[in-house]
Short mmCIF file of C-alpha atoms in Angstrom, two decimals:
data_model
loop_
_atom_site.label_atom_id
_atom_site.label_comp_id
_atom_site.label_asym_id
_atom_site.label_seq_id
_atom_site.Cartn_x
_atom_site.Cartn_y
_atom_site.Cartn_z
CA MET A 1 0.00 0.00 0.00
CA HIS A 2 2.79 2.35 0.93
CA ARG A 3 4.55 1.50 -2.35
CA ARG A 4 1.45 2.29 -4.42
CA GLN A 5 1.08 5.66 -2.70
CA MET A 6 4.72 6.53 -3.45
CA LEU A 7 4.29 5.59 -7.11
CA LEU A 8 1.14 7.70 -7.35
CA GLN A 9 2.84 10.70 -5.76
CA THR A 10 5.84 10.34 -8.06
CA ALA A 11 3.62 10.13 -11.17
CA THR A 12 1.59 13.13 -10.07
CA LEU A 13 4.72 15.19 -9.41
CA GLY A 14 6.17 14.20 -12.78
CA ALA A 15 2.99 15.14 -14.60
CA ALA A 16 2.92 18.50 -12.87
CA THR A 17 6.56 19.10 -13.78
CA LEU A 18 5.90 18.26 -17.44
CA ALA A 19 2.74 20.37 -17.54
CA ALA A 20 4.25 23.45 -15.92
CA PRO A 21 6.29 24.67 -18.92
CA ALA A 22 3.29 24.17 -21.22
CA VAL A 23 1.06 26.17 -18.90
CA ALA A 24 3.69 28.89 -18.66
CA ARG A 25 3.99 29.04 -22.43
CA ALA A 26 0.22 29.27 -22.78
CA GLN A 27 0.19 32.28 -20.49
CA ASP A 28 2.91 34.20 -22.36
CA SER A 29 1.60 37.52 -23.69
CA PHE A 30 3.00 39.83 -26.35
CA SER A 31 2.45 43.47 -27.21
CA TRP A 32 3.44 44.41 -30.76
CA LYS A 33 3.20 47.43 -33.05
CA MET A 34 2.12 47.46 -36.70
CA THR A 35 2.70 50.38 -39.07
CA ASN A 36 0.96 50.92 -42.39
CA ALA A 37 1.76 52.47 -45.77
CA TYR A 38 -1.75 53.92 -46.04
CA GLY A 39 -3.35 56.88 -44.30
CA PRO A 40 -5.84 56.97 -41.41
CA GLY A 41 -9.38 55.88 -42.20
CA SER A 42 -8.61 54.17 -45.51
CA PRO A 43 -11.15 51.37 -46.16
CA PHE A 44 -9.53 48.03 -46.91
CA TYR A 45 -5.98 49.32 -46.42
CA VAL A 46 -6.45 50.49 -42.81
CA GLU A 47 -9.90 49.67 -41.46
CA GLY A 48 -13.07 47.76 -42.28
CA PRO A 49 -13.63 44.08 -43.15
CA GLY A 50 -10.37 42.29 -43.88
CA SER A 51 -8.21 45.33 -43.17
CA PRO A 52 -4.99 45.46 -41.11
CA ARG A 53 -6.92 46.88 -38.15
CA ASP A 54 -9.43 44.04 -38.52
CA PHE A 55 -6.50 41.61 -38.59
CA CYS A 56 -5.24 43.01 -35.26
CA GLU A 57 -8.69 42.58 -33.74
CA LYS A 58 -8.97 39.03 -35.04
CA VAL A 59 -5.59 38.09 -33.56
CA ALA A 60 -6.50 39.57 -30.17
CA ALA A 61 -9.80 37.67 -30.11
CA MET A 62 -8.38 34.37 -31.34
CA SER A 63 -5.47 34.51 -28.88
CA ASP A 64 -7.70 35.56 -25.97
CA GLY A 65 -5.63 38.73 -25.66
CA ARG A 66 -2.25 37.00 -25.51
CA LEU A 67 -1.08 38.82 -28.66
CA GLN A 68 -2.08 42.47 -28.80
CA ILE A 69 -1.08 44.44 -31.90
CA GLN A 70 -1.33 48.24 -31.85
CA HIS A 71 -1.94 49.60 -35.34
CA PHE A 72 -0.57 52.90 -36.68
CA ALA A 73 -1.69 54.31 -40.03
CA ALA A 74 0.80 56.18 -42.23
CA GLY A 75 2.12 59.29 -40.51
CA GLU A 76 0.95 58.29 -37.05
CA LEU A 77 4.28 56.73 -36.08
CA ILE A 78 6.43 56.75 -39.22
CA PRO A 79 6.02 58.10 -42.79
CA ALA A 80 4.03 56.07 -45.32
CA LEU A 81 6.76 54.07 -47.05
CA GLU A 82 9.26 53.53 -44.22
CA GLY A 83 7.69 50.38 -42.81
CA PHE A 84 10.20 48.02 -44.39
CA ASP A 85 13.09 49.62 -42.53
CA ALA A 86 11.06 50.02 -39.33
CA VAL A 87 10.43 46.26 -39.19
CA ARG A 88 13.93 45.37 -40.27
CA ASN A 89 15.61 47.50 -37.57
CA GLY A 90 13.22 46.32 -34.85
CA ALA A 91 11.38 49.61 -34.29
CA VAL A 92 8.09 47.75 -34.89
CA GLU A 93 7.20 44.09 -35.28
CA MET A 94 4.85 44.37 -38.27
CA ASN A 95 4.01 46.53 -41.26
CA ALA A 96 1.12 46.48 -43.74
CA ALA A 97 1.88 47.57 -47.31
CA ASN A 98 2.53 46.10 -50.75
CA ALA A 99 5.77 44.32 -51.53
CA TYR A 100 6.31 46.24 -54.77
CA PHE A 101 7.08 49.34 -52.70
CA TRP A 102 10.43 47.69 -51.90
CA ALA A 103 11.36 47.16 -55.56
CA GLY A 104 14.33 49.51 -55.28
CA ARG A 105 16.14 47.16 -52.93
CA LEU A 106 14.50 43.83 -53.80
CA PRO A 107 13.26 43.75 -57.41
CA ALA A 108 11.89 40.23 -56.98
CA ALA A 109 9.55 41.45 -54.22
CA GLN A 110 7.28 42.92 -56.89
CA TYR A 111 6.12 39.45 -57.93
CA PHE A 112 4.52 39.00 -54.51
CA THR A 113 2.18 41.95 -55.07
CA THR A 114 1.22 41.63 -58.73
CA VAL A 115 2.60 41.07 -62.22
CA PRO A 116 1.27 42.79 -65.36
CA PHE A 117 -0.76 40.31 -67.43
CA GLY A 118 -0.24 37.94 -64.49
CA MET A 119 -2.72 35.96 -62.41
CA ASN A 120 -6.06 36.87 -60.90
CA PHE A 121 -7.06 36.41 -57.24
CA GLN A 122 -7.56 32.65 -57.61
CA GLY A 123 -4.33 32.03 -59.48
CA MET A 124 -2.21 34.29 -57.28
CA ASN A 125 -3.37 32.63 -54.10
CA ALA A 126 -3.01 29.18 -55.60
CA TRP A 127 0.63 30.01 -56.37
CA LEU A 128 1.33 31.52 -52.96
CA TYR A 129 -0.34 28.86 -50.82
CA HIS A 130 0.13 25.73 -52.90
CA GLY A 131 2.49 26.44 -55.79
CA GLY A 132 5.72 27.34 -53.99
CA GLY A 133 5.19 31.10 -53.86
CA MET A 134 5.33 31.38 -50.07
CA GLU A 135 8.55 29.40 -49.94
CA LEU A 136 10.15 31.75 -52.46
CA TRP A 137 8.91 34.76 -50.49
CA ASP A 138 10.51 33.35 -47.33
CA GLU A 139 13.72 32.64 -49.22
CA LEU A 140 13.83 36.24 -50.46
CA TYR A 141 13.18 37.87 -47.07
CA GLU A 142 14.87 35.55 -44.58
CA PRO A 143 18.40 36.94 -45.14
CA LEU A 144 17.03 40.36 -44.17
CA GLY A 145 15.47 39.05 -40.96
CA LEU A 146 11.94 39.34 -42.33
CA LYS A 147 8.89 37.17 -42.92
CA ALA A 148 5.82 37.98 -45.01
CA LEU A 149 2.26 36.71 -45.30
CA PRO A 150 -0.53 37.66 -47.72
CA MET A 151 -3.15 39.61 -45.74
CA GLY A 152 -5.44 41.06 -48.39
CA ASN A 153 -6.22 41.28 -52.08
CA THR A 154 -8.15 43.87 -54.08
CA GLY A 155 -8.74 41.53 -56.98
CA VAL A 156 -8.49 43.02 -60.46
CA GLN A 157 -7.86 46.77 -60.52
CA MET A 158 -8.78 49.56 -62.92
CA THR A 159 -6.18 50.85 -65.37
CA GLY A 160 -6.60 54.33 -63.92
CA TRP A 161 -7.66 57.95 -64.36
CA PHE A 162 -6.54 60.15 -67.27
CA ARG A 163 -7.11 63.85 -67.81
CA GLU A 164 -7.16 63.26 -71.58
CA PRO A 165 -8.37 60.22 -73.54
CA ILE A 166 -5.97 57.44 -74.55
CA GLU A 167 -6.52 56.64 -78.22
CA SER A 168 -3.12 55.23 -79.21
CA VAL A 169 0.15 54.27 -77.62
CA SER A 170 1.61 57.61 -78.72
CA ASP A 171 -0.56 59.29 -76.06
CA PHE A 172 1.73 57.79 -73.43
CA GLU A 173 4.72 59.83 -74.63
CA ASN A 174 5.80 62.21 -71.81
CA LEU A 175 2.59 61.50 -69.88
CA LYS A 176 3.21 62.01 -66.15
CA MET A 177 1.55 59.14 -64.29
CA ARG A 178 1.42 57.82 -60.75
CA ILE A 179 1.93 54.08 -61.13
CA PRO A 180 3.94 51.71 -58.88
CA GLY A 181 5.51 48.32 -59.43
CA LEU A 182 6.38 46.47 -62.59
CA ALA A 183 3.63 48.26 -64.51
CA GLY A 184 5.53 51.48 -63.95
CA LYS A 185 8.54 50.03 -65.74
CA VAL A 186 6.32 48.94 -68.63
CA TYR A 187 4.81 52.40 -68.96
CA ALA A 188 8.27 53.95 -68.76
CA ALA A 189 9.36 51.80 -71.70
CA LEU A 190 6.54 53.40 -73.70
CA GLY A 191 7.55 56.94 -72.81
CA VAL A 192 5.58 57.59 -69.62
CA ASP A 193 7.14 59.77 -66.93
CA VAL A 194 6.46 57.47 -63.96
CA ARG A 195 5.85 58.87 -60.47
CA LEU A 196 5.56 56.90 -57.20
CA LEU A 197 3.23 58.65 -54.76
CA PRO A 198 1.48 57.45 -51.57
CA GLY A 199 -2.29 57.19 -51.87
CA GLY A 200 -2.95 60.38 -49.94
CA GLU A 201 -0.91 62.47 -52.39
CA ILE A 202 -2.58 61.29 -55.60
CA PHE A 203 -5.60 63.60 -55.72
CA PRO A 204 -3.80 66.91 -55.13
CA ALA A 205 -1.11 65.98 -57.67
CA LEU A 206 -3.72 65.04 -60.27
CA GLU A 207 -5.91 68.04 -59.55
CA ARG A 208 -3.03 70.52 -59.87
CA GLY A 209 -1.69 68.92 -63.04
CA VAL A 210 1.53 67.75 -61.39
CA ILE A 211 0.59 64.41 -62.94
CA ASP A 212 -1.62 63.72 -65.95
CA ALA A 213 -2.86 60.30 -64.91
CA ALA A 214 -3.00 58.06 -61.87
CA GLU A 215 -3.75 54.49 -60.93
CA PHE A 216 -4.93 53.60 -57.43
CA VAL A 217 -7.28 50.65 -56.91
CA GLY A 218 -10.86 50.49 -58.16
CA PRO A 219 -14.18 52.36 -58.14
CA TYR A 220 -14.91 52.34 -54.39
CA GLN A 221 -11.41 53.31 -53.26
CA ASP A 222 -10.85 55.77 -56.11
CA ARG A 223 -14.15 57.55 -55.49
CA ARG A 224 -13.23 57.98 -51.83
CA LEU A 225 -10.04 59.79 -52.85
CA GLY A 226 -12.10 62.06 -55.10
CA LEU A 227 -10.13 61.18 -58.23
CA GLN A 228 -13.29 61.68 -60.33
CA ASN A 229 -13.01 65.38 -59.50
CA ALA A 230 -9.55 65.62 -61.05
CA ALA A 231 -9.94 63.46 -64.19
CA LYS A 232 -12.90 62.04 -66.08
CA TYR A 233 -11.46 59.31 -68.31
CA TYR A 234 -11.49 56.04 -66.35
CA TYR A 235 -9.98 53.07 -68.14
CA THR A 236 -10.03 49.36 -67.46
CA THR A 237 -8.52 46.10 -68.62
CA GLY A 238 -6.78 45.05 -65.43
CA TRP A 239 -3.63 44.39 -67.45
CA HIS A 240 -1.28 45.99 -64.91
CA GLU A 241 -2.74 44.49 -61.70
CA PRO A 242 -4.99 41.48 -62.29
CA SER A 243 -4.78 41.07 -58.51
CA ASN A 244 -2.96 42.96 -55.76
CA VAL A 245 -1.66 41.36 -52.57
CA THR A 246 -1.48 43.22 -49.26
CA GLU A 247 1.76 42.24 -47.54
CA LEU A 248 1.94 41.59 -43.81
CA LEU A 249 5.63 42.13 -43.08
CA ILE A 250 6.91 40.58 -39.83
CA SER A 251 10.20 40.80 -37.98
CA ARG A 252 11.70 37.31 -38.11
CA ALA A 253 13.23 37.77 -34.65
CA ALA A 254 9.85 38.72 -33.20
CA TRP A 255 8.13 35.89 -35.09
CA ASP A 256 10.51 33.34 -33.62
CA THR A 257 9.56 34.40 -30.07
CA LEU A 258 5.92 33.42 -30.62
CA PRO A 259 4.81 29.96 -29.49
CA ALA A 260 3.46 27.71 -32.22
CA ASP A 261 -0.20 28.37 -31.41
CA LEU A 262 0.21 32.15 -31.73
CA GLN A 263 2.08 31.74 -35.01
CA ALA A 264 -0.84 29.63 -36.25
CA ILE A 265 -3.29 32.31 -35.11
CA VAL A 266 -1.38 35.02 -37.01
CA GLN A 267 -1.30 32.88 -40.15
CA THR A 268 -5.00 32.02 -39.89
CA ALA A 269 -6.07 35.61 -39.23
CA ALA A 270 -4.01 36.80 -42.22
CA MET A 271 -5.63 34.17 -44.44
CA ALA A 272 -9.08 35.17 -43.21
CA CYS A 273 -8.39 38.83 -44.02
CA ASN A 274 -7.06 37.85 -47.44
CA LEU A 275 -10.44 36.35 -48.30
CA GLU A 276 -12.60 38.90 -46.50
CA SER A 277 -10.91 41.93 -48.03
CA HIS A 278 -11.32 40.57 -51.54
CA THR A 279 -14.99 39.75 -51.10
CA TRP A 280 -15.54 43.22 -49.61
CA CYS A 281 -14.07 44.78 -52.78
CA GLU A 282 -16.22 42.58 -54.98
CA ALA A 283 -19.33 43.58 -53.03
CA ASN A 284 -18.73 47.34 -53.26
CA ASN A 285 -17.13 48.14 -56.62
CA ALA A 286 -20.17 47.63 -58.85
CA SER A 287 -22.36 50.22 -57.14
CA ALA A 288 -19.43 52.65 -56.87
CA LEU A 289 -18.72 52.42 -60.60
CA LYS A 290 -22.39 52.92 -61.40
CA ASP A 291 -22.45 56.03 -59.22
CA LEU A 292 -19.30 57.43 -60.85
CA VAL A 293 -20.73 57.04 -64.35
CA GLU A 294 -24.33 58.08 -63.68
CA ASN A 295 -23.79 60.85 -61.14
CA GLU A 296 -20.20 62.09 -61.52
CA GLY A 297 -19.86 62.31 -65.28
CA VAL A 298 -17.07 59.73 -65.44
CA ILE A 299 -16.33 58.18 -68.85
CA ALA A 300 -15.55 54.52 -68.12
CA GLN A 301 -14.18 52.45 -70.99
CA THR A 302 -11.63 49.83 -71.94
CA LEU A 303 -8.29 50.71 -73.43
CA PRO A 304 -8.12 50.33 -77.23
CA GLN A 305 -7.01 46.82 -78.18
CA GLU A 306 -3.95 48.07 -80.06
CA VAL A 307 -2.82 49.86 -76.88
CA VAL A 308 -3.27 46.69 -74.85
CA ASP A 309 -1.25 44.75 -77.44
CA GLU A 310 1.60 47.27 -77.16
CA LEU A 311 1.48 47.03 -73.37
CA ARG A 312 1.61 43.24 -73.52
CA GLY A 313 4.64 43.29 -75.79
CA ALA A 314 6.42 45.85 -73.64
CA THR A 315 5.63 43.81 -70.51
CA GLU A 316 7.24 40.69 -71.94
CA THR A 317 10.36 42.64 -72.90
CA VAL A 318 10.67 44.44 -69.56
CA LEU A 319 10.18 41.30 -67.47
CA ASN A 320 12.57 39.16 -69.49
CA GLU A 321 15.29 41.80 -69.54
CA ALA A 322 15.06 42.34 -65.79
CA ALA A 323 15.15 38.60 -65.11
CA ALA A 324 18.25 38.21 -67.27
CA GLU A 325 20.11 40.73 -65.12
CA ASP A 326 19.15 39.45 -61.67
CA PRO A 327 19.45 35.73 -60.77
CA GLN A 328 17.24 36.15 -57.70
CA LEU A 329 14.54 37.82 -59.72
CA LYS A 330 14.88 35.24 -62.49
CA LYS A 331 14.21 32.41 -60.06
CA VAL A 332 10.99 34.02 -58.90
CA HIS A 333 10.01 35.09 -62.42
CA ASP A 334 10.47 31.60 -63.85
CA ALA A 335 8.52 29.99 -61.02
CA PHE A 336 5.69 32.51 -61.33
CA MET A 337 5.41 32.14 -65.09
CA ALA A 338 5.53 28.35 -64.98
CA PHE A 339 2.68 28.26 -62.48
CA LYS A 340 0.76 30.91 -64.45
CA GLN A 341 0.96 28.80 -67.59
CA GLU A 342 -0.29 25.72 -65.77
CA HIS A 343 -3.10 27.63 -64.05
CA ALA A 344 -4.11 29.25 -67.34
CA SER A 345 -4.64 25.81 -68.87
CA TRP A 346 -7.21 25.06 -66.18
CA ALA A 347 -8.81 28.52 -66.38
CA ALA A 348 -9.24 28.03 -70.12
CA VAL A 349 -11.63 25.15 -69.49
CA SER A 350 -13.22 26.48 -66.29
CA GLU A 351 -13.38 30.28 -65.95
CA ALA A 352 -13.23 31.26 -69.63
CA PRO A 353 -16.26 29.20 -70.79
CA LEU A 354 -18.23 30.43 -67.76
CA TYR A 355 -17.69 34.08 -68.66
CA SER A 356 -18.56 33.47 -72.31
CA LEU A 357 -22.00 31.97 -71.55
#
C-alpha cells in the first residue's frame, strides 16, 4: 500500500513538472506594433472588413488577448513608405503595405504583389499557398530578418484615371503618371514619366496637373479619394494588376519568439483577411462604378485593343530583360510564369467558358 502511494505521488509530481512549462507558455503575452503604408481611415488598407486593423482585432480575439497588436496608419508613427526599414531595424514588429514598394532594394519582391498580365485572385493565391510562392517569399526575405504573409487582395484593378483620352500608344509619350511596381517600368518603356506617390498624395497631384494620370485601386477606393473630381477618363482592362496582394511584413526575430499556437493564429487571421478583403471589394465596386458614371460624369471604358497589345509586348520585354540581369529575380520570375501557364490551362476550361456563356 505504501509503495502504491509513493508511485502515485511520483507520477503526479512528474505530470505537474511536465505540464508546468506548457502552462507557462500558454500564459505568455506579447504586445506588438504594426505600421501601415496607407493613411488613417482608408477602407480596406487600414480599417473595415479584412483590413490590417481588422487583422489586429482578429488576432486579439483568437489569442484571448495573448497577442495584442497596436496599429498605426501612415504618418501616425512613421512616414508612409518607411515600414520596411522600421520592421527590419526592430522599431516595430509588423508593417502592412505592398511588396512592390520595396522594388528599389528587392526587385523580386514585386512578384509578390502583382505582375502585369499575371494571375487573378484565384491564381495568385493558388501560387502563394500551394504552388511554392510562399517558400520563395521566405527565401527572399529571410536573409534580411523578415517574414511575409498575404493579408489582403483587391482583386483586379482599374487601369486608372486620365485627364485626356488614350486613343493610341503615342498618347503615353511624356505622360506624367502615378503608377507603382512592374507596370511602372512597362509604362516607362513606352515613354511615360512614372511617379511613385502614396495614396494620400494622388488627388492633389492630379488636380493641380503635377501628374496627368493616376492608378490607385478600383471604383470604391478611387471615389473615396475624389479622383473623379480631377480626371474624367477612367480606363479598365486590369492588365497591370490582375490582382494585388497586401503584404503583412513581420520581424523574423519577433516571429521566432511566438509559441506555435500564436504563429498559427497570425497565419490564420491573415488568411481570413485575405479572403474577406477581396470579397468586400467585390461587393462594393459595382455600385461605386455605377455612381461614378451616372452621377459624376465619369467616362468609363476599356483601353483600345492596339494599346493593350503594345502594353503586352512591352511587358514581356521588360520582365525578361530584368530577369536576365538578376538571378534572384529570375528564379521568382520563372517559377511565377511556370505556375501561371499551368493555371491558365485550367482557367481556359473552367473560368473562360463560364464568362462566355
